[in-house]
Each structure stands twice: as C-alpha cells, then as structure tokens.
Short mmCIF file of C-alpha atoms in Angstrom, two decimals:
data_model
loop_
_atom_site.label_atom_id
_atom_site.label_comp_id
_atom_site.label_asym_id
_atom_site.label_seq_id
_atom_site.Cartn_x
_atom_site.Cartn_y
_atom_site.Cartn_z
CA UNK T 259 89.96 104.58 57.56
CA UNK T 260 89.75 107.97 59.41
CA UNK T 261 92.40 109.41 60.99
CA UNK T 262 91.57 111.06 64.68
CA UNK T 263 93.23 114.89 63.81
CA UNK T 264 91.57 115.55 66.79
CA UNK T 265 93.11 113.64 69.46
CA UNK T 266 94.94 115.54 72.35
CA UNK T 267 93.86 118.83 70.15
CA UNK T 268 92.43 121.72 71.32
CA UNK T 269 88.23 121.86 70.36
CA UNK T 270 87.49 125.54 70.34
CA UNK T 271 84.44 126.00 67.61
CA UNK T 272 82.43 123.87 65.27
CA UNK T 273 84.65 125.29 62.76
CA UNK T 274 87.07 122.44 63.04
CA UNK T 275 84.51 119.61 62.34
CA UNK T 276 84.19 118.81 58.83
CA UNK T 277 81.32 116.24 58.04
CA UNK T 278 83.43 113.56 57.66
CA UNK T 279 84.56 114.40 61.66
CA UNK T 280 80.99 114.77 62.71
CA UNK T 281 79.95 111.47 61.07
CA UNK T 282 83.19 109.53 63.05
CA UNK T 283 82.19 111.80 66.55
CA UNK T 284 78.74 109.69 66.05
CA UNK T 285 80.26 106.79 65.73
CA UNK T 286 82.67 106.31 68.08
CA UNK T 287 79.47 107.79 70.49
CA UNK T 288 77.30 105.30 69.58
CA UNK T 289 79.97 102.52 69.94
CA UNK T 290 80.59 103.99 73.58
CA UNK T 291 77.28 103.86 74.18
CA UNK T 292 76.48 100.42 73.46
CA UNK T 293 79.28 99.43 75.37
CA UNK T 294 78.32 101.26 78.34
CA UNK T 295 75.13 100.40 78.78
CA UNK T 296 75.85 96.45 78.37
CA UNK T 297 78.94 97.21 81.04
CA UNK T 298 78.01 100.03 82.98
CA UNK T 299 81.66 101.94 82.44
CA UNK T 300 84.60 100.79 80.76
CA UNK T 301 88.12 101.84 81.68
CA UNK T 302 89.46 103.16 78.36
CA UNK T 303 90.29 106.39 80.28
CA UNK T 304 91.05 105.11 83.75
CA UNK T 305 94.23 107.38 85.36
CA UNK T 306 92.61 110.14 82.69
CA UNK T 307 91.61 113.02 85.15
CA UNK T 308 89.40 116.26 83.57
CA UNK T 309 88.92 119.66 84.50
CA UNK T 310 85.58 120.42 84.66
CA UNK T 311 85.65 124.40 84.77
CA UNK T 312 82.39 126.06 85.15
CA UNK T 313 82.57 129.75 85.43
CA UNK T 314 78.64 129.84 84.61
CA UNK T 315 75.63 127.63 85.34
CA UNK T 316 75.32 124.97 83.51
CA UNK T 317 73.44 121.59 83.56
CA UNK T 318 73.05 119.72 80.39
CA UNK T 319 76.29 120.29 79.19
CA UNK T 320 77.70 119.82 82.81
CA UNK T 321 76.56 116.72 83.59
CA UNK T 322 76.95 115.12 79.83
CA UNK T 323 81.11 115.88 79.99
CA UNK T 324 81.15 114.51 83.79
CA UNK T 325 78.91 111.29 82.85
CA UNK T 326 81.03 111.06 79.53
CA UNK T 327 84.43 111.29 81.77
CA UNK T 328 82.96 108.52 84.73
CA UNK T 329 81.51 106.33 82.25
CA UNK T 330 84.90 105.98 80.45
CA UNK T 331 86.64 104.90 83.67
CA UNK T 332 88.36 108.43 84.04
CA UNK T 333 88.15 110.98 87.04
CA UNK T 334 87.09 114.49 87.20
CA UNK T 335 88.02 117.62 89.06
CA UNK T 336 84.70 119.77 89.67
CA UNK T 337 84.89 123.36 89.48
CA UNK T 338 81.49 125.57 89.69
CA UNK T 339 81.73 129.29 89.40
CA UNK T 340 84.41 131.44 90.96
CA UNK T 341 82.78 132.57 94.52
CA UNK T 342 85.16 129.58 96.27
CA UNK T 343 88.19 130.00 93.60
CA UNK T 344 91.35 131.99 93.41
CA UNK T 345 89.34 133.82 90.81
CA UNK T 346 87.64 135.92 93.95
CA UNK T 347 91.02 136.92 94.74
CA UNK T 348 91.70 138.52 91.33
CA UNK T 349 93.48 135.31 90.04
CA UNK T 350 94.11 135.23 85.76
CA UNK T 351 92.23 133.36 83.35
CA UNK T 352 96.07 132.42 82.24
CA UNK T 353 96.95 131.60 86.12
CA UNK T 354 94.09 129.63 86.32
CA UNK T 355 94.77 127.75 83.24
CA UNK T 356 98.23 127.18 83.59
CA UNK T 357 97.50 125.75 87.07
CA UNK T 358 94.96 123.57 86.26
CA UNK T 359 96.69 122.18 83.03
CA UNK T 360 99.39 120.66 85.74
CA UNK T 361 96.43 118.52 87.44
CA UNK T 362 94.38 117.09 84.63
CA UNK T 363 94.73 115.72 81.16
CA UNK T 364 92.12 117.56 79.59
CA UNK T 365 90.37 120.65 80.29
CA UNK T 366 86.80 121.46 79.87
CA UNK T 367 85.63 125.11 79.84
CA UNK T 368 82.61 127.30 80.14
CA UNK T 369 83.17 130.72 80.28
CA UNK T 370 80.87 134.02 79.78
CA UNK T 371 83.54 135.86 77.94
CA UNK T 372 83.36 135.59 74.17
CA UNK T 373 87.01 134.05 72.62
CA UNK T 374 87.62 132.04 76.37
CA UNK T 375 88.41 129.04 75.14
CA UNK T 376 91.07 130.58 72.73
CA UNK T 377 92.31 132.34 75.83
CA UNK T 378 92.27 129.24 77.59
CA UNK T 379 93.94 126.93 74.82
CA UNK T 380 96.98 129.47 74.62
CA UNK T 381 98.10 128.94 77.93
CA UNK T 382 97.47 125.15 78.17
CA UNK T 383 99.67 122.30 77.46
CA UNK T 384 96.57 120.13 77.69
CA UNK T 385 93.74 120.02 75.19
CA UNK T 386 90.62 122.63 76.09
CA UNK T 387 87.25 121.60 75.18
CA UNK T 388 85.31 124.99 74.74
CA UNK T 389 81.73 124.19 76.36
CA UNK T 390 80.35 127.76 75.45
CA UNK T 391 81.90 131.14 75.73
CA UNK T 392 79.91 133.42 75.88
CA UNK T 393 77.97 134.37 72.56
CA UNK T 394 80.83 132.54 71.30
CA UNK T 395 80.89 129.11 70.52
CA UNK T 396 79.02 126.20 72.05
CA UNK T 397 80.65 123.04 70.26
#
C-alpha cells in the first residue's frame, strides 16, 4: 500500500517524486477522473479553498489547478498578476504569502523569479504547489 508523504506537503520541484509517487499521482488522477465525469464534481474537498496566485500569464496550467480545485467540490481564490494587488504598492513576496496562507488551505504559485516557490513555502503554514518559477521548476 502507498503511503501519501505528500499530503499537506509543500511540492516545490520534480525532485520530490520518485517513480513509485508518479505512478500513485496517475492513479489517484485517473480514479478522479472517472469519477468526475460519471458525476460531474464530487465533494471530497468541499470547505477546501485554494490560492490561485498568478504573478505571470498562464493558461494551461491555470485553468487545469482551478478545474482540478471546482471539480473536487473545493473553492478558489483567483489572483492574476500584480497590477490590482498590494504587490503595486511594494508589498513582499513574504507579506503576500503570509497573508494569503490565513485565507486558503493550499496555495498555488506561479512566479517569474527562479527559487519562488521555496520563497513562498518558507513563509507558509499551508502547503505551496510551485506551478513554474521562473527557469526554475515547472512540476
């Protein structure tokens, strides 16, 4: 049986996945996948709220976390580039972290800087999902 070392963990790089993880991460997608598309959603995550923090463009990667989130019964707070953020005003990557780690359960990050997400995951009590920094990671 394999044991989740992942859960409520920090995902930073593709570092942390050994093949044995990958092969379970495929799994447990697939099995959410059936499920969802004979349902619609499911409510495994209902009262689950993420952070959806976009300081780039993004698309693909955007849109698979949100649909992930919604399909999964959970909520999502959507944040797209820094123009209409505290950010403009000269606010920290660490204030903005810290802030955000009080509203959701899980934080999901892209961020041009290279080594972000590490950034990030040091001033979170709630697990960061690195969706690309930079020439950085992209896990």
């Amino acid at each position: 049986m394999y044991k989740n070392k992942f859960f409520n963990k920090d995902i930073l790089s593709a570092n942390q996945f050994t093949k044995q993880d990958i092969e379970h991460v495929f799994r447990v997608a697939s099995e959410m996948e059936k499920i969802t598309n004979s349902h619609g959603h499911i409510d495994i995550l209902k009262g689950k709220m993420m952070t959806a923090l976009f300081y780039e463009p993004s698309s693909r990667t955007y849109s698979s976390f949100v649909t992930a989130i919604q399909r999964l019964g959970g909520g999502f707070v959507p944040i797209h580039g820094t123009a209409n953020s505290s950010v403009s005003k000269g606010e920290t990557l660490a204030d903005t972290i810290r802030t955000f780690s009080k509203h959701a359960d899980l934080i999901v990050m892209r961020h041009p800087k290279k080594g972000a997400a590490k950034i990030a995951a040091h001033y979170s009590d709630k697990p960061i999902i690195n969706a690309g920094d930079g020439i950085g990671e992209h896990p």
